[in-house]
Short mmCIF file of N, CA, C and O in Angstrom, two decimals:
data_model
loop_
_atom_site.label_atom_id
_atom_site.label_comp_id
_atom_site.label_asym_id
_atom_site.label_seq_id
_atom_site.Cartn_x
_atom_site.Cartn_y
_atom_site.Cartn_z
N MET A 1 -30.50 -7.21 37.06
CA MET A 1 -29.83 -5.85 37.10
C MET A 1 -29.18 -5.77 35.80
O MET A 1 -29.41 -4.67 35.07
N ARG A 2 -28.44 -6.57 35.59
CA ARG A 2 -27.25 -6.39 34.73
C ARG A 2 -27.89 -6.40 33.06
O ARG A 2 -27.65 -6.16 32.54
N SER A 3 -28.97 -7.31 33.18
CA SER A 3 -29.56 -7.68 31.81
C SER A 3 -30.47 -6.44 31.49
O SER A 3 -30.79 -6.05 30.47
N LEU A 4 -31.01 -5.97 32.45
CA LEU A 4 -31.66 -4.74 32.34
C LEU A 4 -30.88 -3.66 31.90
O LEU A 4 -31.12 -2.84 30.91
N SER A 5 -29.68 -3.47 32.48
CA SER A 5 -28.71 -2.36 31.80
C SER A 5 -28.42 -2.47 30.37
O SER A 5 -28.32 -1.62 29.67
N ARG A 6 -28.21 -3.65 30.28
CA ARG A 6 -27.67 -4.18 28.85
C ARG A 6 -28.81 -3.91 27.86
O ARG A 6 -28.56 -3.25 26.78
N LYS A 7 -30.14 -4.06 28.18
CA LYS A 7 -31.32 -3.86 27.28
C LYS A 7 -31.16 -2.29 27.21
O LYS A 7 -31.46 -1.83 26.07
N PHE A 8 -31.24 -1.77 28.20
CA PHE A 8 -31.28 -0.19 28.13
C PHE A 8 -30.17 0.35 27.12
O PHE A 8 -30.71 1.49 26.44
N ASN A 9 -28.96 -0.23 27.02
CA ASN A 9 -27.81 0.35 26.39
C ASN A 9 -28.46 -0.02 25.09
O ASN A 9 -27.86 0.61 23.92
N GLN A 10 -28.87 -1.39 24.81
CA GLN A 10 -29.21 -1.58 23.31
C GLN A 10 -30.36 -0.66 22.69
O GLN A 10 -30.10 -0.25 21.68
N ILE A 11 -31.26 -0.21 23.60
CA ILE A 11 -32.51 0.58 23.17
C ILE A 11 -31.43 1.96 22.96
O ILE A 11 -32.05 2.48 21.82
N THR A 12 -30.88 2.46 23.81
CA THR A 12 -30.32 3.72 23.69
C THR A 12 -29.25 3.67 22.18
O THR A 12 -29.50 4.74 21.81
N ALA A 13 -28.76 2.56 22.05
CA ALA A 13 -27.70 2.71 20.98
C ALA A 13 -28.72 2.56 19.86
O ALA A 13 -28.27 3.51 18.61
N LYS A 14 -29.73 2.03 19.51
CA LYS A 14 -30.66 1.91 18.33
C LYS A 14 -31.45 3.50 18.25
O LYS A 14 -31.17 4.29 17.07
N LEU A 15 -31.91 4.01 19.34
CA LEU A 15 -32.26 5.39 18.93
C LEU A 15 -31.53 6.32 18.69
O LEU A 15 -31.64 7.40 18.00
N LEU A 16 -30.15 6.40 19.03
CA LEU A 16 -29.07 7.06 19.02
C LEU A 16 -28.30 7.15 17.50
O LEU A 16 -27.61 7.63 17.44
N ASP A 17 -28.55 5.71 17.12
CA ASP A 17 -28.14 5.14 16.12
C ASP A 17 -26.29 5.35 16.32
O ASP A 17 -25.55 5.84 15.63
N LEU A 18 -26.15 4.69 17.44
CA LEU A 18 -24.78 4.51 17.69
C LEU A 18 -24.19 2.98 17.44
O LEU A 18 -25.07 2.14 17.51
N PRO A 19 -23.05 2.87 17.33
CA PRO A 19 -22.56 1.64 16.70
C PRO A 19 -22.56 0.57 17.89
O PRO A 19 -22.31 1.06 19.39
N GLN A 20 -23.38 -0.56 17.99
CA GLN A 20 -23.33 -1.47 18.84
C GLN A 20 -22.01 -2.08 19.76
O GLN A 20 -22.07 -2.47 20.85
N ASP A 21 -21.02 -2.12 18.67
CA ASP A 21 -19.58 -2.29 19.41
C ASP A 21 -19.12 -1.49 20.78
O ASP A 21 -18.68 -1.62 21.75
N VAL A 22 -19.47 0.01 20.38
CA VAL A 22 -19.23 1.03 21.19
C VAL A 22 -20.04 0.66 22.55
O VAL A 22 -19.60 0.98 23.73
N VAL A 23 -21.17 0.90 22.44
CA VAL A 23 -22.22 1.01 23.61
C VAL A 23 -22.19 -0.41 24.69
O VAL A 23 -22.06 -0.40 25.51
N LEU A 24 -21.97 -1.54 23.84
CA LEU A 24 -21.93 -2.89 24.59
C LEU A 24 -20.71 -3.27 24.79
O LEU A 24 -20.51 -4.43 25.25
N ASP A 25 -19.53 -2.61 24.33
CA ASP A 25 -18.38 -2.94 24.69
C ASP A 25 -17.78 -4.62 24.03
O ASP A 25 -17.23 -4.93 24.55
N LEU A 26 -18.07 -4.42 22.69
CA LEU A 26 -17.76 -5.77 22.08
C LEU A 26 -16.54 -5.77 21.08
O LEU A 26 -16.23 -4.15 20.96
N PRO A 27 -15.93 -6.36 20.91
CA PRO A 27 -14.57 -6.63 19.92
C PRO A 27 -15.31 -6.11 18.36
O PRO A 27 -16.14 -6.77 18.12
N ARG A 28 -14.48 -5.43 17.98
CA ARG A 28 -14.53 -4.99 16.50
C ARG A 28 -13.47 -5.38 15.83
O ARG A 28 -12.04 -4.99 16.05
N MET A 29 -13.55 -6.35 14.75
CA MET A 29 -12.36 -6.76 13.87
C MET A 29 -12.49 -6.55 12.63
O MET A 29 -13.41 -6.59 11.79
N THR A 30 -11.40 -6.34 11.88
CA THR A 30 -11.33 -5.97 10.62
C THR A 30 -10.17 -6.83 9.88
O THR A 30 -9.24 -6.68 10.35
N LEU A 31 -10.81 -7.52 9.13
CA LEU A 31 -9.76 -8.78 8.50
C LEU A 31 -9.67 -8.12 6.92
O LEU A 31 -10.55 -8.10 6.26
N ILE A 32 -8.44 -8.15 6.63
CA ILE A 32 -8.08 -7.40 5.33
C ILE A 32 -7.24 -8.74 4.69
O ILE A 32 -6.15 -9.21 4.73
N GLY A 33 -8.04 -9.45 3.90
CA GLY A 33 -7.86 -10.97 2.95
C GLY A 33 -7.27 -11.67 4.19
O GLY A 33 -8.33 -11.80 5.17
N ASN A 34 -6.51 -12.39 4.18
CA ASN A 34 -5.91 -13.37 5.10
C ASN A 34 -4.56 -12.96 5.81
O ASN A 34 -3.96 -13.77 6.32
N MET A 35 -4.07 -11.31 5.39
CA MET A 35 -2.68 -11.11 5.80
C MET A 35 -2.71 -10.22 6.74
O MET A 35 -1.82 -10.06 7.52
N GLN A 36 -3.77 -9.48 7.39
CA GLN A 36 -3.85 -8.28 8.06
C GLN A 36 -5.12 -8.27 9.15
O GLN A 36 -6.20 -8.83 8.46
N LEU A 37 -4.88 -8.33 10.12
CA LEU A 37 -6.19 -8.22 11.01
C LEU A 37 -6.08 -7.17 12.34
O LEU A 37 -5.04 -7.10 13.03
N TYR A 38 -7.16 -6.14 12.56
CA TYR A 38 -7.14 -5.05 13.39
C TYR A 38 -8.08 -5.42 14.20
O TYR A 38 -9.46 -5.75 13.88
N ILE A 39 -8.20 -5.43 15.70
CA ILE A 39 -8.85 -6.04 16.70
C ILE A 39 -8.93 -4.85 17.67
O ILE A 39 -7.88 -4.35 18.20
N GLU A 40 -10.16 -4.24 17.76
CA GLU A 40 -10.59 -3.13 18.67
C GLU A 40 -11.14 -3.55 19.85
O GLU A 40 -11.97 -4.57 19.97
N ASN A 41 -11.14 -3.07 21.08
CA ASN A 41 -11.85 -3.30 22.66
C ASN A 41 -11.52 -4.78 22.97
O ASN A 41 -12.24 -5.63 23.32
N HIS A 42 -10.35 -4.84 23.07
CA HIS A 42 -9.72 -6.18 23.74
C HIS A 42 -8.88 -5.65 25.22
O HIS A 42 -9.30 -4.56 25.40
N ARG A 43 -8.90 -6.87 25.84
CA ARG A 43 -8.58 -6.73 27.46
C ARG A 43 -7.08 -6.96 27.53
O ARG A 43 -6.75 -7.27 28.69
N GLY A 44 -6.28 -7.44 26.54
CA GLY A 44 -4.91 -7.91 26.84
C GLY A 44 -4.83 -9.28 26.19
O GLY A 44 -5.69 -9.86 25.62
N VAL A 45 -3.38 -9.12 25.84
CA VAL A 45 -3.01 -10.30 25.26
C VAL A 45 -2.37 -11.60 26.03
O VAL A 45 -1.94 -11.56 27.05
N LEU A 46 -3.25 -12.52 25.95
CA LEU A 46 -2.96 -13.70 26.95
C LEU A 46 -2.02 -14.65 26.47
O LEU A 46 -1.12 -14.98 27.21
N HIS A 47 -1.69 -14.84 24.93
CA HIS A 47 -0.47 -15.92 24.47
C HIS A 47 -0.10 -15.08 23.16
O HIS A 47 -1.25 -14.69 22.38
N PHE A 48 0.89 -15.16 22.93
CA PHE A 48 1.25 -14.77 21.58
C PHE A 48 2.65 -15.76 21.20
O PHE A 48 3.35 -15.66 21.86
N SER A 49 2.58 -16.26 19.97
CA SER A 49 3.70 -17.16 19.16
C SER A 49 3.36 -16.78 17.54
O SER A 49 2.37 -16.07 17.29
N ASN A 50 4.25 -17.04 16.89
CA ASN A 50 4.11 -17.05 15.53
C ASN A 50 3.04 -17.66 14.89
O ASN A 50 2.72 -17.38 13.70
N GLU A 51 2.45 -18.69 15.40
CA GLU A 51 1.18 -19.50 14.99
C GLU A 51 -0.08 -19.29 15.54
O GLU A 51 -0.93 -19.39 15.46
N LEU A 52 0.16 -18.66 16.99
CA LEU A 52 -1.18 -18.31 17.97
C LEU A 52 -1.25 -17.13 18.52
O LEU A 52 -0.11 -16.89 19.50
N MET A 53 -2.42 -16.57 18.37
CA MET A 53 -2.50 -15.15 19.38
C MET A 53 -3.80 -15.55 19.94
O MET A 53 -4.64 -15.91 19.40
N ARG A 54 -3.91 -15.24 21.42
CA ARG A 54 -5.18 -15.44 22.42
C ARG A 54 -5.34 -14.07 22.81
O ARG A 54 -4.40 -13.65 23.43
N LEU A 55 -6.38 -13.23 22.73
CA LEU A 55 -6.69 -12.23 23.36
C LEU A 55 -7.96 -12.26 24.34
O LEU A 55 -8.86 -12.77 24.10
N ALA A 56 -7.66 -11.56 25.44
CA ALA A 56 -8.68 -11.36 26.58
C ALA A 56 -9.94 -10.62 25.93
O ALA A 56 -9.51 -9.57 25.37
N LEU A 57 -11.10 -10.88 26.20
CA LEU A 57 -12.18 -9.87 25.50
C LEU A 57 -13.23 -9.41 26.76
O LEU A 57 -12.98 -10.15 28.08
N ASN A 58 -13.93 -8.94 26.70
CA ASN A 58 -14.88 -8.31 27.97
C ASN A 58 -15.51 -9.69 28.21
O ASN A 58 -15.68 -9.92 29.76
N LYS A 59 -16.06 -10.49 27.38
CA LYS A 59 -16.75 -11.70 27.76
C LYS A 59 -16.24 -12.81 26.75
O LYS A 59 -16.61 -13.10 25.57
N GLY A 60 -15.34 -13.33 27.33
CA GLY A 60 -14.47 -14.49 26.49
C GLY A 60 -13.15 -14.30 26.14
O GLY A 60 -12.43 -13.25 26.69
N SER A 61 -12.50 -14.93 25.05
CA SER A 61 -11.46 -14.51 24.53
C SER A 61 -11.53 -14.69 22.87
O SER A 61 -12.37 -15.38 22.39
N LEU A 62 -10.65 -14.02 22.35
CA LEU A 62 -10.49 -14.39 20.77
C LEU A 62 -9.03 -15.23 20.46
O LEU A 62 -7.99 -14.74 21.07
N GLU A 63 -9.33 -16.52 19.51
CA GLU A 63 -7.90 -17.02 19.35
C GLU A 63 -7.91 -16.75 17.87
O GLU A 63 -8.80 -17.12 16.87
N VAL A 64 -6.83 -16.46 17.41
CA VAL A 64 -6.19 -16.46 16.05
C VAL A 64 -5.05 -17.26 15.64
O VAL A 64 -4.15 -17.09 16.34
N ARG A 65 -5.21 -18.18 14.58
CA ARG A 65 -4.15 -19.28 14.26
C ARG A 65 -3.73 -18.47 12.78
O ARG A 65 -4.61 -18.24 11.92
N GLY A 66 -2.48 -18.96 12.58
CA GLY A 66 -2.10 -18.66 11.47
C GLY A 66 -0.39 -19.18 11.46
O GLY A 66 -0.07 -19.74 12.21
N LYS A 67 0.21 -18.57 10.47
CA LYS A 67 1.94 -18.54 10.34
C LYS A 67 2.58 -17.51 9.99
O LYS A 67 1.93 -16.25 9.61
N GLN A 68 3.43 -17.24 10.54
CA GLN A 68 4.55 -16.00 10.82
C GLN A 68 3.65 -14.83 11.33
O GLN A 68 3.81 -13.79 10.66
N LEU A 69 2.93 -15.04 12.40
CA LEU A 69 2.32 -13.59 12.87
C LEU A 69 3.07 -12.83 13.59
O LEU A 69 3.85 -13.30 14.35
N VAL A 70 2.88 -11.85 13.39
CA VAL A 70 3.56 -10.49 13.99
C VAL A 70 2.89 -9.49 14.60
O VAL A 70 1.55 -9.13 14.14
N ILE A 71 3.04 -8.93 15.65
CA ILE A 71 2.15 -7.95 16.12
C ILE A 71 2.88 -6.59 15.61
O ILE A 71 3.91 -6.23 15.78
N ARG A 72 2.22 -5.95 14.75
CA ARG A 72 2.71 -4.52 14.28
C ARG A 72 2.18 -3.34 15.16
O ARG A 72 3.11 -2.80 14.97
N ALA A 73 1.53 -3.35 15.90
CA ALA A 73 1.18 -2.32 16.47
C ALA A 73 0.16 -2.94 17.87
O ALA A 73 -0.78 -3.78 17.57
N ILE A 74 0.44 -2.22 18.89
CA ILE A 74 -0.45 -2.85 20.04
C ILE A 74 -0.76 -1.43 21.05
O ILE A 74 0.34 -0.74 21.22
N LEU A 75 -2.10 -1.17 21.27
CA LEU A 75 -2.50 -0.11 22.11
C LEU A 75 -3.07 -0.86 23.45
O LEU A 75 -3.35 -2.04 23.20
N SER A 76 -3.56 0.03 24.12
CA SER A 76 -4.21 -0.42 25.34
C SER A 76 -5.59 -1.02 25.08
O SER A 76 -6.02 -2.34 25.69
N GLU A 77 -6.05 -0.77 23.88
CA GLU A 77 -7.40 -1.71 23.65
C GLU A 77 -7.55 -1.80 22.02
O GLU A 77 -8.68 -2.38 21.49
N GLU A 78 -6.33 -1.58 21.45
CA GLU A 78 -6.44 -2.28 19.84
C GLU A 78 -5.03 -3.01 19.73
O GLU A 78 -3.97 -2.73 20.43
N VAL A 79 -5.30 -3.79 18.55
CA VAL A 79 -3.93 -4.53 18.25
C VAL A 79 -3.91 -4.76 16.73
O VAL A 79 -5.22 -4.85 16.44
N PHE A 80 -2.91 -4.86 16.18
CA PHE A 80 -2.86 -4.84 14.59
C PHE A 80 -1.95 -6.29 14.61
O PHE A 80 -0.72 -5.88 14.98
N ILE A 81 -2.30 -7.19 13.87
CA ILE A 81 -1.35 -8.27 13.57
C ILE A 81 -1.36 -8.53 12.01
O ILE A 81 -2.25 -8.09 11.25
N GLU A 82 -0.14 -9.10 11.69
CA GLU A 82 0.13 -9.27 10.29
C GLU A 82 0.52 -10.67 10.26
O GLU A 82 1.35 -11.28 11.14
N GLY A 83 0.29 -11.58 9.15
CA GLY A 83 0.98 -12.97 8.81
C GLY A 83 -0.30 -13.48 7.79
O GLY A 83 -0.96 -12.62 7.39
N VAL A 84 -0.11 -14.80 7.89
CA VAL A 84 -0.93 -15.62 6.92
C VAL A 84 -2.29 -16.25 8.12
O VAL A 84 -1.51 -17.06 8.77
N ILE A 85 -3.31 -15.25 8.19
CA ILE A 85 -4.15 -15.56 9.14
C ILE A 85 -5.25 -17.01 8.43
O ILE A 85 -5.72 -16.73 7.57
N GLU A 86 -5.14 -18.00 9.14
CA GLU A 86 -5.83 -19.05 8.81
C GLU A 86 -7.12 -19.30 9.70
O GLU A 86 -8.09 -19.80 9.30
N ASP A 87 -7.47 -19.16 11.10
CA ASP A 87 -8.49 -18.95 11.66
C ASP A 87 -8.66 -18.01 12.82
O ASP A 87 -7.92 -17.65 13.36
N VAL A 88 -10.02 -17.65 12.73
CA VAL A 88 -10.30 -16.26 13.95
C VAL A 88 -11.15 -17.29 14.66
O VAL A 88 -12.46 -17.44 14.17
N LYS A 89 -11.09 -17.24 16.12
CA LYS A 89 -12.56 -18.08 16.64
C LYS A 89 -12.64 -17.46 18.07
O LYS A 89 -11.78 -17.04 18.85
N PHE A 90 -14.03 -16.99 18.31
CA PHE A 90 -14.36 -16.66 19.34
C PHE A 90 -14.72 -17.63 20.47
O PHE A 90 -15.12 -18.59 20.10
N ILE A 91 -14.32 -17.54 21.91
CA ILE A 91 -14.34 -18.23 22.61
C ILE A 91 -15.16 -17.74 23.86
O ILE A 91 -14.57 -16.86 24.77
N PRO A 92 -16.40 -18.30 24.09
CA PRO A 92 -17.01 -17.57 25.23
C PRO A 92 -16.61 -18.04 26.65
O PRO A 92 -16.12 -18.89 27.03
#
């Protein structure tokens, strides 16, 4: 049933020309150089230090590694971090 619902959402998104991240509740990431990262559709911060940030996602988690990482802004589904970003990894 869940795969049928997902397939229906994909078809609807294509027909209505809607972004996939909105319809399927996928994370959207905007990386500016290696200095700023803006992430939408997260489910919470699991871990944060100046070298590692781990975010919960709808399906899995996102790991960001770097140096001098700081959270500049955080909202219920959005987070904006700055620092020297070295690695961004999706973990299913």
